[in-house]
């Protein structure tokens, strides 16, 4: 275990390297930080930190840079996550509250995160498997064609056009719509197949083929959307970063939805904030990057996750503060939608 003074030296090295992108020497630490000890003592502390793998010497200069292990200890020992200013909080609230549907919420969120952190922002759509039905609409659009609209409690809207086996009257459509809403209102989407299993028996025999077709399309919609959708923005922010692996590797990995899902991690509770640094990332092409992610959702339940990806030389306190704040605001919007 490192004592408080060595932790202070490590913290100073991380802060200076993040701000300057230059290896940090003992002389610079003495000049920039009130560590209260002599340069010789700082050099000794740096030698211990290097021996234990928290910092390394990139070349023959006297300066040192943090390793993944050093960043990890810095993050784990953060006493405070940098809060956003009142102006930043108002700007976030105003920007996100202007959204008119879920796609707009996600689009605004990913752009906002990229601007706030100057990293690549990644946002996962709310998981359908954790969502519940708010309303089902069934609208005749032609003699043998219906429009099915499924609206979830997260504001997600799924639409399908249904070709019916026979012409269906407005009264039959209204009855089927009422039955669907009675069965599914507030029902978790994962429980929907069971909830509507005996619905065809509740309609007139002549309408059962239409009811069976509608239910088939409804359940197909839930199955088709099981693979969750992820969007990202701000890839241009990586252009000025020197990665140990090529920028091409990083950009190619970002194009893969499965990779992004694994990076964000599983949605647990909506207050969870996670930081993966360098080699802690499961994808080999992203081991020169760090990922800060948080769950967002309604109440304590996270419906999905969002976060940012950038170089390991990242302003962790500010980035963690921005990710946590944006996740909280998105959750509030979904709760009130």
Short mmCIF file of C-alpha atoms in Angstrom, two decimals:
data_model
loop_
_atom_site.label_atom_id
_atom_site.label_comp_id
_atom_site.label_asym_id
_atom_site.label_seq_id
_atom_site.Cartn_x
_atom_site.Cartn_y
_atom_site.Cartn_z
CA UNK A 1 0.00 0.00 0.00
CA UNK A 2 1.21 3.50 -0.80
CA UNK A 3 1.30 6.14 1.91
CA UNK A 4 -0.55 9.45 1.54
CA UNK A 5 2.51 11.32 0.26
CA UNK A 6 3.18 8.86 -2.56
CA UNK A 7 -0.52 8.95 -3.45
CA UNK A 8 -0.27 12.77 -3.60
CA UNK A 9 2.76 12.49 -5.90
CA UNK A 10 0.91 10.03 -8.16
CA UNK A 11 -2.14 12.30 -8.23
CA UNK A 12 0.06 15.26 -9.22
CA UNK A 13 1.74 13.24 -11.99
CA UNK A 14 -1.64 12.16 -13.41
CA UNK A 15 -3.06 15.70 -13.30
CA UNK A 16 0.02 17.23 -14.93
CA UNK A 17 0.31 14.59 -17.63
CA UNK A 18 -3.40 14.87 -18.50
CA UNK A 19 -3.14 18.66 -18.80
CA UNK A 20 0.21 18.89 -20.62
CA UNK A 21 0.64 15.55 -22.46
CA UNK A 22 4.31 15.76 -21.46
CA UNK A 23 6.23 13.37 -19.19
CA UNK A 24 6.38 14.80 -15.67
CA UNK A 25 9.65 15.29 -13.79
CA UNK A 26 10.34 15.96 -10.09
CA UNK A 27 11.28 19.58 -10.78
CA UNK A 28 7.90 20.27 -12.39
CA UNK A 29 6.11 18.64 -9.44
CA UNK A 30 7.93 20.89 -6.97
CA UNK A 31 7.10 24.00 -9.01
CA UNK A 32 3.43 23.22 -9.67
CA UNK A 33 2.30 21.48 -6.49
CA UNK A 34 2.59 22.21 -2.78
CA UNK A 35 3.78 18.76 -1.76
CA UNK A 36 5.76 20.06 1.22
CA UNK A 37 8.86 17.92 0.62
CA UNK A 38 12.21 18.30 -1.12
CA UNK A 39 12.88 17.38 -4.77
CA UNK A 40 15.06 14.51 -3.54
CA UNK A 41 12.15 13.06 -1.56
CA UNK A 42 9.87 13.37 -4.58
CA UNK A 43 12.46 11.59 -6.74
CA UNK A 44 12.56 8.76 -4.18
CA UNK A 45 8.76 8.56 -4.16
CA UNK A 46 8.73 8.47 -7.96
CA UNK A 47 11.26 5.64 -7.91
CA UNK A 48 8.95 3.63 -5.62
CA UNK A 49 5.92 4.40 -7.82
CA UNK A 50 7.85 3.25 -10.88
CA UNK A 51 9.10 0.11 -9.16
CA UNK A 52 5.53 -0.80 -8.21
CA UNK A 53 4.24 -0.21 -11.75
CA UNK A 54 2.18 2.97 -11.23
CA UNK A 55 4.33 5.18 -13.48
CA UNK A 56 6.82 4.52 -16.24
CA UNK A 57 9.58 6.30 -18.14
CA UNK A 58 8.54 6.54 -21.82
CA UNK A 59 12.04 7.32 -23.07
CA UNK A 60 15.37 8.62 -21.81
CA UNK A 61 13.97 11.91 -20.45
CA UNK A 62 13.70 12.38 -16.70
CA UNK A 63 9.91 12.58 -16.89
CA UNK A 64 7.42 9.86 -16.02
CA UNK A 65 3.88 9.08 -17.22
CA UNK A 66 1.11 7.09 -15.48
CA UNK A 67 0.49 3.46 -16.41
CA UNK A 68 -2.97 1.84 -16.57
CA UNK A 69 -2.32 0.67 -13.00
CA UNK A 70 -1.52 4.24 -11.96
CA UNK A 71 -4.69 5.62 -13.56
CA UNK A 72 -6.71 2.88 -11.86
CA UNK A 73 -5.39 3.79 -8.42
CA UNK A 74 -5.98 7.49 -9.16
CA UNK A 75 -9.61 6.81 -10.11
CA UNK A 76 -10.21 4.46 -7.17
CA UNK A 77 -8.84 7.05 -4.73
CA UNK A 78 -10.71 10.04 -6.19
CA UNK A 79 -12.13 11.90 -3.22
CA UNK A 80 -14.58 13.86 -5.39
CA UNK A 81 -16.02 13.65 -8.88
CA UNK A 82 -15.85 17.13 -10.35
CA UNK A 83 -19.38 18.60 -10.27
CA UNK A 84 -20.76 20.49 -13.22
CA UNK A 85 -21.20 24.24 -12.88
CA UNK A 86 -24.69 25.69 -12.50
CA UNK A 87 -24.46 27.03 -16.06
CA UNK A 88 -23.50 23.58 -17.41
CA UNK A 89 -26.39 21.94 -15.55
CA UNK A 90 -28.88 24.49 -16.91
CA UNK A 91 -27.52 24.02 -20.44
CA UNK A 92 -27.90 20.22 -20.19
CA UNK A 93 -31.43 20.49 -18.83
CA UNK A 94 -32.51 22.98 -21.50
CA UNK A 95 -30.94 20.98 -24.34
CA UNK A 96 -32.38 17.61 -23.31
CA UNK A 97 -35.82 18.93 -22.33
CA UNK A 98 -36.29 20.14 -25.90
CA UNK A 99 -36.44 16.54 -27.17
CA UNK A 100 -39.79 15.45 -28.63
CA UNK A 101 -39.39 11.63 -28.77
CA UNK A 102 -36.99 8.87 -27.76
CA UNK A 103 -34.88 9.06 -30.93
CA UNK A 104 -34.45 12.78 -30.31
CA UNK A 105 -33.55 12.18 -26.64
CA UNK A 106 -30.86 9.67 -27.63
CA UNK A 107 -29.57 11.85 -30.47
CA UNK A 108 -29.31 14.93 -28.28
CA UNK A 109 -27.72 12.94 -25.45
CA UNK A 110 -24.93 11.48 -27.58
CA UNK A 111 -24.10 14.88 -29.11
CA UNK A 112 -24.19 16.58 -25.71
CA UNK A 113 -21.85 14.02 -24.11
CA UNK A 114 -19.37 14.33 -26.98
CA UNK A 115 -19.35 18.12 -26.62
CA UNK A 116 -19.05 18.12 -22.82
CA UNK A 117 -16.22 15.61 -22.61
CA UNK A 118 -14.51 16.07 -26.01
CA UNK A 119 -14.46 12.26 -26.28
CA UNK A 120 -16.45 9.69 -28.23
CA UNK A 121 -19.93 9.44 -26.70
CA UNK A 122 -21.87 6.17 -26.77
CA UNK A 123 -25.57 5.79 -25.87
CA UNK A 124 -27.55 2.57 -25.71
CA UNK A 125 -31.27 2.73 -26.45
CA UNK A 126 -33.50 1.70 -23.51
CA UNK A 127 -33.73 -2.06 -23.43
CA UNK A 128 -37.03 -3.40 -24.71
CA UNK A 129 -36.68 -6.40 -22.39
CA UNK A 130 -36.77 -4.06 -19.38
CA UNK A 131 -39.53 -1.83 -20.77
CA UNK A 132 -43.28 -2.12 -20.29
CA UNK A 133 -46.22 -1.36 -22.56
CA UNK A 134 -47.81 2.05 -22.22
CA UNK A 135 -50.25 1.83 -25.13
CA UNK A 136 -51.06 -0.21 -28.21
CA UNK A 137 -52.71 1.52 -31.17
CA UNK A 138 -54.33 -0.32 -34.06
CA UNK A 139 -55.35 1.83 -37.03
CA UNK A 140 -57.07 0.71 -40.30
CA UNK A 141 -55.14 2.13 -43.28
CA UNK A 142 -56.76 0.09 -46.10
CA UNK A 143 -59.36 -2.65 -46.56
CA UNK A 144 -56.99 -5.42 -45.50
CA UNK A 145 -54.21 -3.45 -43.90
CA UNK A 146 -53.69 -2.25 -40.31
CA UNK A 147 -51.00 -0.10 -38.68
CA UNK A 148 -49.83 -1.48 -35.34
CA UNK A 149 -48.13 1.03 -33.02
CA UNK A 150 -46.52 -0.10 -29.76
CA UNK A 151 -45.53 2.60 -27.27
CA UNK A 152 -43.38 1.73 -24.24
CA UNK A 153 -42.97 3.45 -20.89
CA UNK A 154 -39.57 4.73 -22.08
CA UNK A 155 -41.11 6.56 -25.02
CA UNK A 156 -39.93 4.00 -27.53
CA UNK A 157 -42.30 3.63 -30.50
CA UNK A 158 -42.42 0.55 -32.74
CA UNK A 159 -44.61 0.52 -35.85
CA UNK A 160 -45.60 -2.31 -38.19
CA UNK A 161 -47.96 -2.52 -41.15
CA UNK A 162 -50.07 -5.69 -41.01
CA UNK A 163 -51.64 -7.36 -44.05
CA UNK A 164 -54.82 -9.05 -42.72
CA UNK A 165 -56.26 -12.30 -44.14
CA UNK A 166 -59.66 -10.66 -44.54
CA UNK A 167 -61.35 -7.29 -44.46
CA UNK A 168 -61.95 -6.17 -40.87
CA UNK A 169 -64.62 -3.75 -39.67
CA UNK A 170 -63.93 -0.63 -37.64
CA UNK A 171 -65.89 -2.16 -34.76
CA UNK A 172 -63.73 -5.30 -34.79
CA UNK A 173 -60.55 -3.20 -34.88
CA UNK A 174 -61.77 -1.11 -31.92
CA UNK A 175 -62.63 -4.28 -29.96
CA UNK A 176 -59.25 -5.87 -30.68
CA UNK A 177 -57.46 -2.61 -29.74
CA UNK A 178 -59.33 -2.49 -26.42
CA UNK A 179 -58.48 -6.14 -25.67
CA UNK A 180 -54.79 -5.58 -26.46
CA UNK A 181 -54.57 -2.59 -24.13
CA UNK A 182 -56.46 -4.41 -21.38
CA UNK A 183 -54.00 -7.31 -21.60
CA UNK A 184 -50.80 -5.33 -22.07
CA UNK A 185 -51.14 -2.01 -20.22
CA UNK A 186 -48.18 -1.85 -17.82
CA UNK A 187 -47.02 -5.34 -18.86
CA UNK A 188 -43.28 -5.98 -19.22
CA UNK A 189 -42.49 -6.70 -22.85
CA UNK A 190 -40.83 -9.94 -21.82
CA UNK A 191 -44.18 -11.06 -20.36
CA UNK A 192 -46.25 -9.99 -23.38
CA UNK A 193 -46.47 -13.44 -25.06
CA UNK A 194 -48.05 -14.95 -21.95
CA UNK A 195 -50.36 -11.97 -21.42
CA UNK A 196 -51.93 -12.25 -24.89
CA UNK A 197 -51.90 -16.04 -25.24
CA UNK A 198 -55.67 -16.51 -24.95
CA UNK A 199 -56.69 -13.22 -26.59
CA UNK A 200 -57.97 -14.81 -29.87
CA UNK A 201 -60.62 -16.69 -27.87
CA UNK A 202 -62.04 -13.35 -26.67
CA UNK A 203 -63.00 -12.17 -30.16
CA UNK A 204 -65.77 -13.33 -32.47
CA UNK A 205 -64.93 -16.51 -34.45
CA UNK A 206 -64.91 -14.57 -37.76
CA UNK A 207 -62.30 -12.14 -36.35
CA UNK A 208 -59.92 -14.77 -34.95
CA UNK A 209 -57.73 -15.07 -38.08
CA UNK A 210 -57.17 -11.29 -37.99
CA UNK A 211 -56.46 -11.36 -34.23
CA UNK A 212 -53.95 -14.19 -34.70
CA UNK A 213 -52.18 -12.23 -37.47
CA UNK A 214 -51.99 -9.09 -35.34
CA UNK A 215 -50.58 -11.04 -32.39
CA UNK A 216 -48.04 -12.78 -34.61
CA UNK A 217 -46.72 -9.44 -35.90
CA UNK A 218 -46.73 -7.95 -32.39
CA UNK A 219 -44.62 -10.79 -31.00
CA UNK A 220 -42.29 -10.72 -34.01
CA UNK A 221 -41.72 -7.02 -33.34
CA UNK A 222 -40.55 -7.80 -29.81
CA UNK A 223 -38.25 -10.58 -31.01
CA UNK A 224 -36.78 -8.49 -33.86
CA UNK A 225 -35.88 -5.69 -31.45
CA UNK A 226 -34.22 -7.95 -28.90
CA UNK A 227 -30.76 -6.92 -30.14
CA UNK A 228 -30.30 -3.51 -28.60
CA UNK A 229 -29.35 -0.46 -30.60
CA UNK A 230 -26.37 1.77 -29.84
CA UNK A 231 -25.39 5.13 -31.32
CA UNK A 232 -22.15 7.07 -30.97
CA UNK A 233 -20.86 10.53 -31.83
CA UNK A 234 -17.64 12.53 -31.57
CA UNK A 235 -15.24 10.17 -33.34
CA UNK A 236 -13.47 13.27 -34.72
CA UNK A 237 -12.38 14.04 -31.14
CA UNK A 238 -9.92 11.14 -31.41
CA UNK A 239 -8.03 12.70 -34.31
CA UNK A 240 -5.68 14.63 -32.03
CA UNK A 241 -4.86 11.70 -29.76
CA UNK A 242 -1.75 9.52 -29.96
CA UNK A 243 -2.79 5.92 -29.33
CA UNK A 244 -0.38 3.09 -28.67
CA UNK A 245 -2.47 1.16 -31.20
CA UNK A 246 -3.58 2.74 -34.46
CA UNK A 247 -6.52 5.12 -34.64
CA UNK A 248 -7.85 2.90 -37.44
CA UNK A 249 -8.12 -0.03 -34.99
CA UNK A 250 -10.06 2.13 -32.53
CA UNK A 251 -12.46 3.45 -35.20
CA UNK A 252 -13.08 -0.02 -36.64
CA UNK A 253 -13.90 -1.37 -33.19
CA UNK A 254 -16.34 1.48 -32.62
CA UNK A 255 -18.29 0.44 -35.72
CA UNK A 256 -19.18 -2.92 -34.14
CA UNK A 257 -22.39 -2.85 -32.06
CA UNK A 258 -21.43 -5.95 -30.07
CA UNK A 259 -18.13 -4.35 -29.06
CA UNK A 260 -19.89 -1.20 -27.86
CA UNK A 261 -22.42 -3.26 -25.88
CA UNK A 262 -19.59 -5.07 -24.09
CA UNK A 263 -17.76 -1.81 -23.44
CA UNK A 264 -20.75 -0.20 -21.76
CA UNK A 265 -21.36 -3.30 -19.68
CA UNK A 266 -24.55 -4.70 -18.21
CA UNK A 267 -27.27 -2.32 -17.05
CA UNK A 268 -27.58 -2.68 -13.29
CA UNK A 269 -28.95 0.06 -11.09
CA UNK A 270 -29.29 3.53 -12.55
CA UNK A 271 -26.73 5.05 -10.17
CA UNK A 272 -23.82 2.75 -11.13
CA UNK A 273 -20.78 4.47 -12.64
CA UNK A 274 -17.98 2.32 -14.03
CA UNK A 275 -14.52 3.15 -15.37
CA UNK A 276 -12.54 0.70 -17.52
CA UNK A 277 -8.94 1.72 -18.13
CA UNK A 278 -6.71 0.49 -20.95
CA UNK A 279 -6.05 -3.22 -20.63
CA UNK A 280 -9.20 -3.65 -18.51
CA UNK A 281 -11.22 -3.30 -21.74
CA UNK A 282 -12.30 -6.68 -23.14
CA UNK A 283 -11.63 -5.72 -26.78
CA UNK A 284 -7.99 -5.94 -27.81
CA UNK A 285 -8.16 -3.03 -30.29
CA UNK A 286 -9.45 -0.70 -27.56
CA UNK A 287 -6.80 -1.36 -24.92
CA UNK A 288 -5.24 2.05 -25.43
CA UNK A 289 -8.55 3.68 -24.45
CA UNK A 290 -10.62 4.20 -21.32
CA UNK A 291 -14.40 3.98 -20.99
CA UNK A 292 -16.52 5.82 -18.42
CA UNK A 293 -20.13 4.57 -18.35
CA UNK A 294 -23.26 4.92 -16.25
CA UNK A 295 -26.72 3.42 -16.19
CA UNK A 296 -29.75 5.56 -16.86
CA UNK A 297 -33.37 4.74 -16.26
CA UNK A 298 -36.50 5.26 -14.20
CA UNK A 299 -36.09 5.19 -10.43
CA UNK A 300 -33.46 2.69 -9.31
CA UNK A 301 -33.80 0.50 -12.40
CA UNK A 302 -31.39 1.14 -15.25
CA UNK A 303 -32.99 0.65 -18.66
CA UNK A 304 -29.70 1.08 -20.55
CA UNK A 305 -26.24 2.63 -20.30
CA UNK A 306 -24.37 5.56 -21.77
CA UNK A 307 -20.77 6.67 -21.59
CA UNK A 308 -17.70 8.01 -23.31
CA UNK A 309 -14.56 6.47 -24.78
CA UNK A 310 -11.26 8.32 -25.02
CA UNK A 311 -7.53 7.93 -24.42
CA UNK A 312 -6.29 6.65 -21.07
CA UNK A 313 -4.83 10.17 -20.70
CA UNK A 314 -8.28 11.44 -19.77
CA UNK A 315 -9.58 14.04 -17.32
CA UNK A 316 -11.31 11.39 -15.20
CA UNK A 317 -12.91 13.64 -12.53
CA UNK A 318 -14.59 15.89 -15.13
CA UNK A 319 -15.54 13.04 -17.45
CA UNK A 320 -17.06 11.00 -14.63
CA UNK A 321 -19.00 14.05 -13.46
CA UNK A 322 -20.38 14.75 -16.95
CA UNK A 323 -21.38 11.13 -17.59
CA UNK A 324 -23.14 10.82 -14.24
CA UNK A 325 -24.97 14.15 -14.64
CA UNK A 326 -26.18 13.43 -18.17
CA UNK A 327 -27.35 9.93 -17.17
CA UNK A 328 -29.35 11.45 -14.31
CA UNK A 329 -31.02 14.01 -16.59
CA UNK A 330 -31.92 11.40 -19.21
CA UNK A 331 -33.49 9.26 -16.49
CA UNK A 332 -35.57 12.22 -15.31
CA UNK A 333 -36.80 12.85 -18.87
CA UNK A 334 -37.83 9.21 -19.34
CA UNK A 335 -39.57 9.16 -15.95
CA UNK A 336 -41.60 12.20 -16.91
CA UNK A 337 -42.28 11.30 -20.54
#
